[in-house]
Tab-separated table of C-alpha atoms and ligand atoms in Angstrom:
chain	number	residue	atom	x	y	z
A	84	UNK	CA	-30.616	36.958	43.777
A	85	UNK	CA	-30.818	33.648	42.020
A	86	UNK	CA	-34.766	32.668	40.980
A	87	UNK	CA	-33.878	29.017	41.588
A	88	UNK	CA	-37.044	27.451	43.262
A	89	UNK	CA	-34.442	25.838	46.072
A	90	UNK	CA	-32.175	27.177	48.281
A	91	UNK	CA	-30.553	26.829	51.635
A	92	UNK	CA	-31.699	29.088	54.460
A	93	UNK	CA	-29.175	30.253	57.304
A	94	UNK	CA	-30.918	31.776	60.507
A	95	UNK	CA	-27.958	34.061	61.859
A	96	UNK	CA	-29.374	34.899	65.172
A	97	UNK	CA	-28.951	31.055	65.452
A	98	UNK	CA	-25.364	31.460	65.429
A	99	UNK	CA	-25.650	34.664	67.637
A	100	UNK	CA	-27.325	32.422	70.469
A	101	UNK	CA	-25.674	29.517	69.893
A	102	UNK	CA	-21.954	31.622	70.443
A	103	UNK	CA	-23.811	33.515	73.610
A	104	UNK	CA	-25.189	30.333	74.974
A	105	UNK	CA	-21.698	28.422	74.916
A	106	UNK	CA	-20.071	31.313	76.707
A	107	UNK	CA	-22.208	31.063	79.136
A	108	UNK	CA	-21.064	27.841	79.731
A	109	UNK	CA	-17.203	28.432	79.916
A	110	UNK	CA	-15.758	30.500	83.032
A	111	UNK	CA	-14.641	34.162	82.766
A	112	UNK	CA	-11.919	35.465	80.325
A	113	UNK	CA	-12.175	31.860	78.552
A	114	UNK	CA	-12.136	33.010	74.639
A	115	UNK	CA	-14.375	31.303	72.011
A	116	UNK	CA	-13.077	30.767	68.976
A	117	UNK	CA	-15.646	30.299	66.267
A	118	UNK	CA	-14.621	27.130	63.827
A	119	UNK	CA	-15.776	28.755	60.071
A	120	UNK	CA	-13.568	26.050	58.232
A	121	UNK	CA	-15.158	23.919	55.233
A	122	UNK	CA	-17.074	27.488	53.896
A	123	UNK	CA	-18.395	27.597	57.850
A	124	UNK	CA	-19.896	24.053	57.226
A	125	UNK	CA	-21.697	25.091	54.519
A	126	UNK	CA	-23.948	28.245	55.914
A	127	UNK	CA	-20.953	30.553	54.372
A	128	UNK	CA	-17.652	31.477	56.593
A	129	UNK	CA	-17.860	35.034	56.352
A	130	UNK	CA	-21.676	35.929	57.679
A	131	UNK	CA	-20.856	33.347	60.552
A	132	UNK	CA	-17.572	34.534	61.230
A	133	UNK	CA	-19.340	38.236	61.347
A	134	UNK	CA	-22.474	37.033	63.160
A	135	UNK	CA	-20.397	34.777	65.818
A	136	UNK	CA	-17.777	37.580	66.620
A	137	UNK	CA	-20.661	40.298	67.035
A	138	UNK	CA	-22.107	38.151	70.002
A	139	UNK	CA	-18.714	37.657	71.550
A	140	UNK	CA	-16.150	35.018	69.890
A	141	UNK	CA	-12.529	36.381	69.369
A	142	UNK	CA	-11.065	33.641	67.336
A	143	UNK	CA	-11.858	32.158	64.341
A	144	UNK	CA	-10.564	29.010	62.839
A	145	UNK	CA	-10.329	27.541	59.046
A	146	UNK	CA	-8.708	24.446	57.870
A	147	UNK	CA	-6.753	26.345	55.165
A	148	UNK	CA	-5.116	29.623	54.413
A	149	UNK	CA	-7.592	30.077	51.176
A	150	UNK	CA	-10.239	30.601	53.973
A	151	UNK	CA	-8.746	32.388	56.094
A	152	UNK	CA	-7.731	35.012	53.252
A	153	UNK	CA	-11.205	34.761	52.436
A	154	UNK	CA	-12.257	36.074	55.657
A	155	UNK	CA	-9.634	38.930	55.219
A	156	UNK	CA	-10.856	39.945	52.018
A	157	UNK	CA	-13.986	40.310	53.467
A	158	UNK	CA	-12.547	42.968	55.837
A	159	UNK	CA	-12.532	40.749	59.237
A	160	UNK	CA	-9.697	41.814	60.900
A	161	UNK	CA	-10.194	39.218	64.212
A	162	UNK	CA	-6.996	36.366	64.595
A	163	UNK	CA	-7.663	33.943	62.758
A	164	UNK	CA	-5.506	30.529	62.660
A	165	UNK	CA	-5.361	27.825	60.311
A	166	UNK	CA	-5.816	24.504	61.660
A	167	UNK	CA	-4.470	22.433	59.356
A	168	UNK	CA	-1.418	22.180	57.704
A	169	UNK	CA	0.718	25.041	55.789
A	170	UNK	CA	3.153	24.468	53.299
A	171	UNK	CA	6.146	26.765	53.717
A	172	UNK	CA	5.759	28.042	50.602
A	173	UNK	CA	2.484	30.606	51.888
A	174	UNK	CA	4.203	32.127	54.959
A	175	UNK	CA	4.786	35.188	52.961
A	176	UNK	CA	0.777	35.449	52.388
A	177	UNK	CA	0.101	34.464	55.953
A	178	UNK	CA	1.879	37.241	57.403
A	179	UNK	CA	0.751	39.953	54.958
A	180	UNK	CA	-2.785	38.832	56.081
A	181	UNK	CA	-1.858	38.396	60.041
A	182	UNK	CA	-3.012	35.008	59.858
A	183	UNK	CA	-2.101	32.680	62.324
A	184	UNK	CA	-0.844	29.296	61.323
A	185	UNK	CA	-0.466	26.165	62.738
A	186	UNK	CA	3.217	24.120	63.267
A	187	UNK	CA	3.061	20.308	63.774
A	188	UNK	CA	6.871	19.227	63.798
A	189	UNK	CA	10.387	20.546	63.309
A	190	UNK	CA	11.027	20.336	60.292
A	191	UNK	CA	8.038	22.511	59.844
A	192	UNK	CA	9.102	25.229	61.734
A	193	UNK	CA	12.899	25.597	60.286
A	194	UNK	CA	10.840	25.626	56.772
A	195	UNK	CA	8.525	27.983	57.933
A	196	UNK	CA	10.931	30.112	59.352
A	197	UNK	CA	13.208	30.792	56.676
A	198	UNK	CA	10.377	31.366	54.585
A	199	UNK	CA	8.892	34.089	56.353
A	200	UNK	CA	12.140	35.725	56.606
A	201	UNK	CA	11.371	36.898	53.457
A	202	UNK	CA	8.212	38.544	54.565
A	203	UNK	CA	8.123	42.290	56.936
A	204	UNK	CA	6.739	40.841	59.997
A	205	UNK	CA	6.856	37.618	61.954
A	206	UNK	CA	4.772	34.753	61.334
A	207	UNK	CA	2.269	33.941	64.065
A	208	UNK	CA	2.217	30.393	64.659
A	209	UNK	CA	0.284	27.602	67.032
A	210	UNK	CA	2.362	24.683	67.864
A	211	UNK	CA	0.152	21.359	67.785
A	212	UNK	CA	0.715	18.253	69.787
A	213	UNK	CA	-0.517	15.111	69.176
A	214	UNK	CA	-2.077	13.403	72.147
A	215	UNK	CA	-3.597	10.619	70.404
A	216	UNK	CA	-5.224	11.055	67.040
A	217	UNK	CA	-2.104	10.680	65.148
A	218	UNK	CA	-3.647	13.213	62.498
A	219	UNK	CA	-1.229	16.324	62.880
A	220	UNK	CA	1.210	17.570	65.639
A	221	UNK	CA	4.622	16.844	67.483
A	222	UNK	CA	4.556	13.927	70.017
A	223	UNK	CA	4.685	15.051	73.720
A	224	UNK	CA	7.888	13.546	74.889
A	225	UNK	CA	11.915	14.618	73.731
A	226	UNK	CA	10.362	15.009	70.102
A	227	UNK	CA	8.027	17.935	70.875
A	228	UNK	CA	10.238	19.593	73.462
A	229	UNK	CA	12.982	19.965	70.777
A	230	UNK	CA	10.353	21.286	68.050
A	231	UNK	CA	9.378	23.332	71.196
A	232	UNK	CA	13.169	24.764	71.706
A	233	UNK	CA	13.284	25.405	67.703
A	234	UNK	CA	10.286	27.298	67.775
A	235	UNK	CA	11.167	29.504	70.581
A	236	UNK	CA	14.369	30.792	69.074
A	237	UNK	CA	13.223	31.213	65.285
A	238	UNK	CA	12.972	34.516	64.780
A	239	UNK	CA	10.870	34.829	62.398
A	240	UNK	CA	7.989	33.136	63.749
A	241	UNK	CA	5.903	34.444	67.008
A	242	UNK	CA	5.004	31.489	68.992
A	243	UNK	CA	1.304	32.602	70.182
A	244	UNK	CA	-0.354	29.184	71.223
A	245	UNK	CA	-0.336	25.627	71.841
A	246	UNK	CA	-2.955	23.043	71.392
A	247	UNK	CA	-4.789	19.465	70.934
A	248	UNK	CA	-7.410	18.318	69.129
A	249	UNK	CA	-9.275	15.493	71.189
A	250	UNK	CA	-9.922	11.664	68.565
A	251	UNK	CA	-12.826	10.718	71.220
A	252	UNK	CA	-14.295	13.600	72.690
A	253	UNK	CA	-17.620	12.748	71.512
A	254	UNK	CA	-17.622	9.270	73.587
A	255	UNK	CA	-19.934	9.500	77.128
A	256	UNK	CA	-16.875	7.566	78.549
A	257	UNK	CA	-14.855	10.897	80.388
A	258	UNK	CA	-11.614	8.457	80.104
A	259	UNK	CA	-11.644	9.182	76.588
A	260	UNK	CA	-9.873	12.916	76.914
A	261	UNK	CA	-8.774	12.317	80.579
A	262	UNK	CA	-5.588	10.868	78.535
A	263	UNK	CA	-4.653	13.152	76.204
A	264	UNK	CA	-5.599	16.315	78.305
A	265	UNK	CA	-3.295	14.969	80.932
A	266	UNK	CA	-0.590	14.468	78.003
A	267	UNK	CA	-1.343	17.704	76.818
A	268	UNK	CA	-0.676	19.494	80.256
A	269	UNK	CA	2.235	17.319	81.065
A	270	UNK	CA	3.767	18.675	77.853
A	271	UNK	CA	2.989	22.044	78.597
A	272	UNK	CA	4.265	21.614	82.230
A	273	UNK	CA	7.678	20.233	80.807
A	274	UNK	CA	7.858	23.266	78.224
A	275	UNK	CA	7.682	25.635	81.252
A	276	UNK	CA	10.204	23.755	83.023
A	277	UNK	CA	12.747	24.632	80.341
A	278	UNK	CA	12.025	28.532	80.463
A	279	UNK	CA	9.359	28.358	77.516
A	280	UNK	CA	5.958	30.481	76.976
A	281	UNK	CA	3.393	28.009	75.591
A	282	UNK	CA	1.388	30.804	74.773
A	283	UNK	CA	-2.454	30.141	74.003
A	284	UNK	CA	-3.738	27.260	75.583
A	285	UNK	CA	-6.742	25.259	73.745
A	286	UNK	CA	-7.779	21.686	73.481
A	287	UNK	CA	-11.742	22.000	73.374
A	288	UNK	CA	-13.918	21.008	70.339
A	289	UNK	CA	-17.913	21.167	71.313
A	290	UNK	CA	-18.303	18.235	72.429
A	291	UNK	CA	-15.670	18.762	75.408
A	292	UNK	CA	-16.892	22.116	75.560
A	293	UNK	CA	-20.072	21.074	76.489
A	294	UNK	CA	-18.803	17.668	78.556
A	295	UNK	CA	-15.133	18.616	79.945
A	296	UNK	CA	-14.636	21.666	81.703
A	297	UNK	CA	-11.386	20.990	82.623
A	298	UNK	CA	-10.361	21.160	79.158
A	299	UNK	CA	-11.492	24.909	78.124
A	300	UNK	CA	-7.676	26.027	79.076
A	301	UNK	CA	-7.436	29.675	77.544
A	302	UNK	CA	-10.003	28.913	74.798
A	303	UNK	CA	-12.440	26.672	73.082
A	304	UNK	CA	-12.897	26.075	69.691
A	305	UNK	CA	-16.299	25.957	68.581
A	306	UNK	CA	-17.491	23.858	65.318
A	307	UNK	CA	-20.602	21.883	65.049
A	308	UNK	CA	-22.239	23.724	68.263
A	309	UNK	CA	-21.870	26.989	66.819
A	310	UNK	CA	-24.169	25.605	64.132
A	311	UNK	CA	-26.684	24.485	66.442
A	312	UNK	CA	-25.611	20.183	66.842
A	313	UNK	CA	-24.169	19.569	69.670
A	314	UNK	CA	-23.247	15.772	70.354
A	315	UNK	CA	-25.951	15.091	72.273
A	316	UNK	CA	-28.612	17.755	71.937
A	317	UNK	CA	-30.365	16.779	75.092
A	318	UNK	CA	-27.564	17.792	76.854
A	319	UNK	CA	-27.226	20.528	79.937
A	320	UNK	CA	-26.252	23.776	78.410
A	321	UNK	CA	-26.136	22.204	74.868
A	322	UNK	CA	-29.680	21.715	75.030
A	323	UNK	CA	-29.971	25.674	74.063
A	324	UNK	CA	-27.983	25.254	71.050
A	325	UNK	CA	-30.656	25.268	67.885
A	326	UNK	CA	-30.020	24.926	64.012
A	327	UNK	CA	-29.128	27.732	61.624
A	328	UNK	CA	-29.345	25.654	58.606
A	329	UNK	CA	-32.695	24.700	56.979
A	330	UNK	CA	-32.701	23.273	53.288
A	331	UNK	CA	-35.985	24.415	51.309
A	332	UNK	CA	-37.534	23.799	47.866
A	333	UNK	CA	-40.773	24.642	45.955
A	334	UNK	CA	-42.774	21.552	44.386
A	335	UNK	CA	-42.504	21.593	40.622
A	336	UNK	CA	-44.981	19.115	40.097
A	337	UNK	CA	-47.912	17.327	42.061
A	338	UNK	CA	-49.836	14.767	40.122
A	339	UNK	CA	-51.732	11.883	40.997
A	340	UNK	CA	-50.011	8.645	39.927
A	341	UNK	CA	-52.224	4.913	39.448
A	342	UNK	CA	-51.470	1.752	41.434
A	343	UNK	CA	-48.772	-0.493	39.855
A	344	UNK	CA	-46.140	2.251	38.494
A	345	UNK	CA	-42.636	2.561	38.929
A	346	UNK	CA	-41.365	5.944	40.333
A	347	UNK	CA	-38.449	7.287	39.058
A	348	UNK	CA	-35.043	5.684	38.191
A	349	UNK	CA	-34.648	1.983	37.877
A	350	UNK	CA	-38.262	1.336	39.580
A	351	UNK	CA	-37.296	0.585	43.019
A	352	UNK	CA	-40.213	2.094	44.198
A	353	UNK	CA	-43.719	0.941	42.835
A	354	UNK	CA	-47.338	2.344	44.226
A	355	UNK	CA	-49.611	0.048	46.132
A	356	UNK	CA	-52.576	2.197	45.236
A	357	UNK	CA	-53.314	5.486	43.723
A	358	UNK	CA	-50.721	8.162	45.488
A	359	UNK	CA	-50.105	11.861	44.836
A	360	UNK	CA	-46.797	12.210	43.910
A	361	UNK	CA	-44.934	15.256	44.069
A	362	UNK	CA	-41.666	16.505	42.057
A	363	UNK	CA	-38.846	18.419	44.230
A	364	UNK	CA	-36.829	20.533	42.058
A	365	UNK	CA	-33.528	19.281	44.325
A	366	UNK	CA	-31.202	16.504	43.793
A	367	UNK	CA	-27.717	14.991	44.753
A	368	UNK	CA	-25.521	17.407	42.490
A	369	UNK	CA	-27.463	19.802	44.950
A	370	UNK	CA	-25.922	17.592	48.254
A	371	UNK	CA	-29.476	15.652	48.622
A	372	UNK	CA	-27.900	12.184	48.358
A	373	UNK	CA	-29.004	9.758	46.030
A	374	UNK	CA	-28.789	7.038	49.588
A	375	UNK	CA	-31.908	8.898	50.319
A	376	UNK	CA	-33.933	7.515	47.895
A	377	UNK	CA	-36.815	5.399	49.828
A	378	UNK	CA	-35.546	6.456	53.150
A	379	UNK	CA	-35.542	10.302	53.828
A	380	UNK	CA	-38.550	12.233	54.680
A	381	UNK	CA	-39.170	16.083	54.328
A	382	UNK	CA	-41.810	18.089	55.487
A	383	UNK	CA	-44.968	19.509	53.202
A	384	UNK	CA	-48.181	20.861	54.509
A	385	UNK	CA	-46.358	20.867	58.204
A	386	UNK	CA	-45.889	17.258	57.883
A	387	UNK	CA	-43.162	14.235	56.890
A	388	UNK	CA	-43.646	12.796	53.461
A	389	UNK	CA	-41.738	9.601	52.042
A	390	UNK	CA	-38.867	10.211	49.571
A	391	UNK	CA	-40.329	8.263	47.014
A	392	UNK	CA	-37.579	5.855	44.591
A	393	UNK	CA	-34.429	6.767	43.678
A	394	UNK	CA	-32.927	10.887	43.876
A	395	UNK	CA	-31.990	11.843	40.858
A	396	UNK	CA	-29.326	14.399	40.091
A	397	UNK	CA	-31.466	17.188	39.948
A	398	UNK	CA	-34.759	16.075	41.425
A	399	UNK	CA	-36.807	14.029	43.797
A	400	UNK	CA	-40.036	12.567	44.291
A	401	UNK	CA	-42.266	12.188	47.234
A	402	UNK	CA	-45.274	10.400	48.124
A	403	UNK	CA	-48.165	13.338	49.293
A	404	UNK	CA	-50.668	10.364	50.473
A	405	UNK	CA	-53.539	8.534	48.866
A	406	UNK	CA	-55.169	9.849	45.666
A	407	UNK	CA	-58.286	8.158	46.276
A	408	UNK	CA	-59.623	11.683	47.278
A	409	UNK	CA	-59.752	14.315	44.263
A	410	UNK	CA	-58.197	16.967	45.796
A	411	UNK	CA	-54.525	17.253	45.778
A	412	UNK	CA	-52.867	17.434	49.103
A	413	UNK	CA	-50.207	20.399	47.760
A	414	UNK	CA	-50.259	22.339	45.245
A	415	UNK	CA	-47.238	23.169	42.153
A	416	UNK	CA	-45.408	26.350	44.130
A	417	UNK	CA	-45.756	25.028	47.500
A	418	UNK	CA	-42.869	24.818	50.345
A	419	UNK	CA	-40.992	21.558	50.720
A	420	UNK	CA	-38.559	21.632	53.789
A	421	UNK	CA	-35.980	19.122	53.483
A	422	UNK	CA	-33.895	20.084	56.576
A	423	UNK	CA	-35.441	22.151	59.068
A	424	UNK	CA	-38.564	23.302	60.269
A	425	UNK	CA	-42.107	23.547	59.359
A	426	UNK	CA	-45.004	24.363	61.648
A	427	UNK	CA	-44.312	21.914	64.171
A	428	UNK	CA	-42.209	19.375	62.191
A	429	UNK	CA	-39.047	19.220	61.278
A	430	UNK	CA	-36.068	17.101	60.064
A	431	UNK	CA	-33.045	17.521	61.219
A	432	UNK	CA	-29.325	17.102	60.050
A	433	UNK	CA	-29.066	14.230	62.685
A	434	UNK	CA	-31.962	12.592	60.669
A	435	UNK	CA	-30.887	12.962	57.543
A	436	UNK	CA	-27.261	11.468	58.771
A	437	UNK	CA	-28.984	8.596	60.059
A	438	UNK	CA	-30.687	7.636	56.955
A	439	UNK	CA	-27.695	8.333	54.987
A	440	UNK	CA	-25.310	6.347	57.659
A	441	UNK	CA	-23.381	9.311	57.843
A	442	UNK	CA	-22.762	12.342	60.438
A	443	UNK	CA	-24.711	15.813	60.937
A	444	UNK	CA	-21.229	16.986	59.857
A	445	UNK	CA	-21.234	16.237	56.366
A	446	UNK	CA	-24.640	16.397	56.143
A	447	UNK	CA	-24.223	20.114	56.806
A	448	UNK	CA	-21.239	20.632	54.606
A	449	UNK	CA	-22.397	18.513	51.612
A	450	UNK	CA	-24.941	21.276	50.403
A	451	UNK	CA	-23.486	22.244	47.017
A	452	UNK	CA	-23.043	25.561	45.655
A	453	UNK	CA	-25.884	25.781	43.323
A	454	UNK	CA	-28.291	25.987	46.129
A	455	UNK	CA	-28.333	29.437	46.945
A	456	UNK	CA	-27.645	30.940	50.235
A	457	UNK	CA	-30.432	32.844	52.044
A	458	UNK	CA	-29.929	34.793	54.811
A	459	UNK	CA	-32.371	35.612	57.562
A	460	UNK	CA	-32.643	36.835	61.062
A	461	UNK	CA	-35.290	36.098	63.138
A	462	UNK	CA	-34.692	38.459	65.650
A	463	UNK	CA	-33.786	41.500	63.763
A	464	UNK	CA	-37.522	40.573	61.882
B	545	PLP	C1	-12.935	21.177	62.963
B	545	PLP	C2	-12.110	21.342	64.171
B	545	PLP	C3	-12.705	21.769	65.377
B	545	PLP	C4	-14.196	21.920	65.574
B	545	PLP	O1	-14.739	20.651	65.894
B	545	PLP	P1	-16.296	20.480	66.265
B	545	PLP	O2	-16.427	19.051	66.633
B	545	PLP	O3	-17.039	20.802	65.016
B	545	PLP	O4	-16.574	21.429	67.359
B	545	PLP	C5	-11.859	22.010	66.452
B	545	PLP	N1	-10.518	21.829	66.353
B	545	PLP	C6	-9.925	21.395	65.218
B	545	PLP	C7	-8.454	21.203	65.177
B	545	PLP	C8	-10.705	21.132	64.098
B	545	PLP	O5	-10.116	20.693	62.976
């Protein structure tokens, strides 16, 4: 294991209660699948994947077919489908791994089909309709119903679901997914009419997980709850959701710096009086963003400290309090928690989004690779 004095922590019985506690909250035989795309937003697809599917997902879903081979190579042998979008070119690889990929228009699905004709085996695919975001998928009227038709009859390709991704399920407002659930369905409804299995049904991203029942269908797919951040964490059955992630350091450096000087790059931060300053070994080639220079806080000694000037690329500074008293308030060595929890602090993705004007998303999935991963489990001990 790398010796590097930071490192990002991932608590995997997090992810086991976070998968258990959104079951609980969808109606028998509705299947979970577990969203591991982006490296599973940072806290590493293939524990999570393992850790999510031993407390009761069935699915998992990537963005692109790299990951899901990834997860294959790892020797996970649970469906998993590809959100995003294919070229033709990797049906042959898709099939040898029994991934599942997804189809967003016709053309699509003539390429895809002669292309795995070349493969032993039929290519499992998920047909996507667009109900609104205008990101991926085959519009719900004559359009989709004759990508439906091809689909159906290409017979190289297994047609084993049918979904929707929601462009405003996050919104209190219900109205946002009333909409495109009731174009979903209605597209659905008119594939059955003309003597066609839709196959899988899913819609569901947390948030209308958590806030729309009536869209689990046949399954949910789980992203940013599975991680512990639900949309609004106050929320019903969401409110039992908790982090995996934390983001920890060891000080390099704790001095005690006069009134008057600058702190780090440029000087846009300049003590008022004597302050113990401290040195985190951590900066934004690491994913700690240089926009929280002057804004962020972490946590030493149990509590929040000021992100003192500008981040540099591979360190930080941070204001430890008044160095009118001798005795320094940390010590070189000591535990700096820049996301997650310390005694009864803690800073969370959500606050480090705000002071970055960003979302817990890429907060989560901006941690770069030369932080080491670390993984624990609280309950195992
Ligand atoms: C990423 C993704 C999800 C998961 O979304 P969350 O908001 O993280 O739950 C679900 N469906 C699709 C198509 C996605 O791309």
């Amino acid at each position: 294991m790398s010796g590097r004095p930071a490192w990002v922590e991932v608590d995997l019985s997090a992810i086991r209660d976070n998968t258990k506690a959104t079951l609980d909250a969808l109606g028998p035989g509705v299947r979970l699948m577990a969203v591991v795309k982006a490296d599973g937003y940072g806290h590493g697809s293939v524990p999570v994947a393992r850790a999510s599917l031993a407390a009761g997902a069935t699915w998992l879903g990537v963005a692109i077919l790299d990951e899901a081979l990834e997860l294959r190579e790892a020797g996970i042998t649970a469906p998993v489908l590809v959100l995003g979008w294919t070229p033709p070119e990797d049906a042959v690889r898709a099939v040898r791994s029994s991934v599942s990929l997804t189809v967003a228009d016709e053309a699509d699905i003539d390429a895809l089909d002669a292309a795995a004709s070349r493969a032993s085996g039929r290519l499992r695919v998920h047909l996507k309709v667009d109900t609104g975001m205008n990101r991926l998928g085959v519009r719900p009227g004559g359009a989709g119903l004759d990508a439906a038709r091809a689909l159906a009859r290409a017979p190289h390709l297994l047609w084993e679901g049918t979904f929707t991704h929601f462009a405003r399920a996050d919104e209190p407002d219900e109205a946002a997914t009333r909409g495109p659930l009731a174009r979903f369905l209605g597209f659905i409804h008119s594939v059955r009419q003309a003597g066609l299995d839709p196959g899988l049904l899913h819609a569901a991203n947390t948030a209308a997980t958590f806030r729309r029942p009536e869209s689990h269908l046949d399954m949910v797919r789980l992203g940013i709850g599975l991680y512990g951040y639900p949309p609004d964490p106050g929320e019903g059955r969401a409110g039992r959701l908790r982090p995996a992630l934390a983001v920890k350091a060891r000080l390099a450096r704790v001095h005690p710096v006069p009134a008057g000087e600058a702190i780090s790059y440029g000087g846009t931060y300049v003590t008022a009086e004597p302050e113990w300053i401290g040195t985190v070994p951590v900066g934004y080639a690491d994913g700690y963003r240089r926009s929280f220079g002057n804004r962020a806080e972490v946590l030493v000694g149990g509590s929040r400290r000021p992100v003192r000037g500008r981040v540099c690329m591979d360190q930080f500074m941070v204001g430890l309090g008044p160095a009118a008293s001798p005795s320094p308030p940390a010590a070189t060595g000591d535990e700096v928690v820049l996301l997650g929890r310390q005694g009864a602090a803690r800073v969370t993705a959500n606050d480090l989004a705000a002071w970055a004007g960003t979302i817990p998303y890429e907060i989560l999935t901006g941690w770069s690779r030369r932080l080491p991963r670390r993984y624990v489990d609280v309950q195992k001990g």
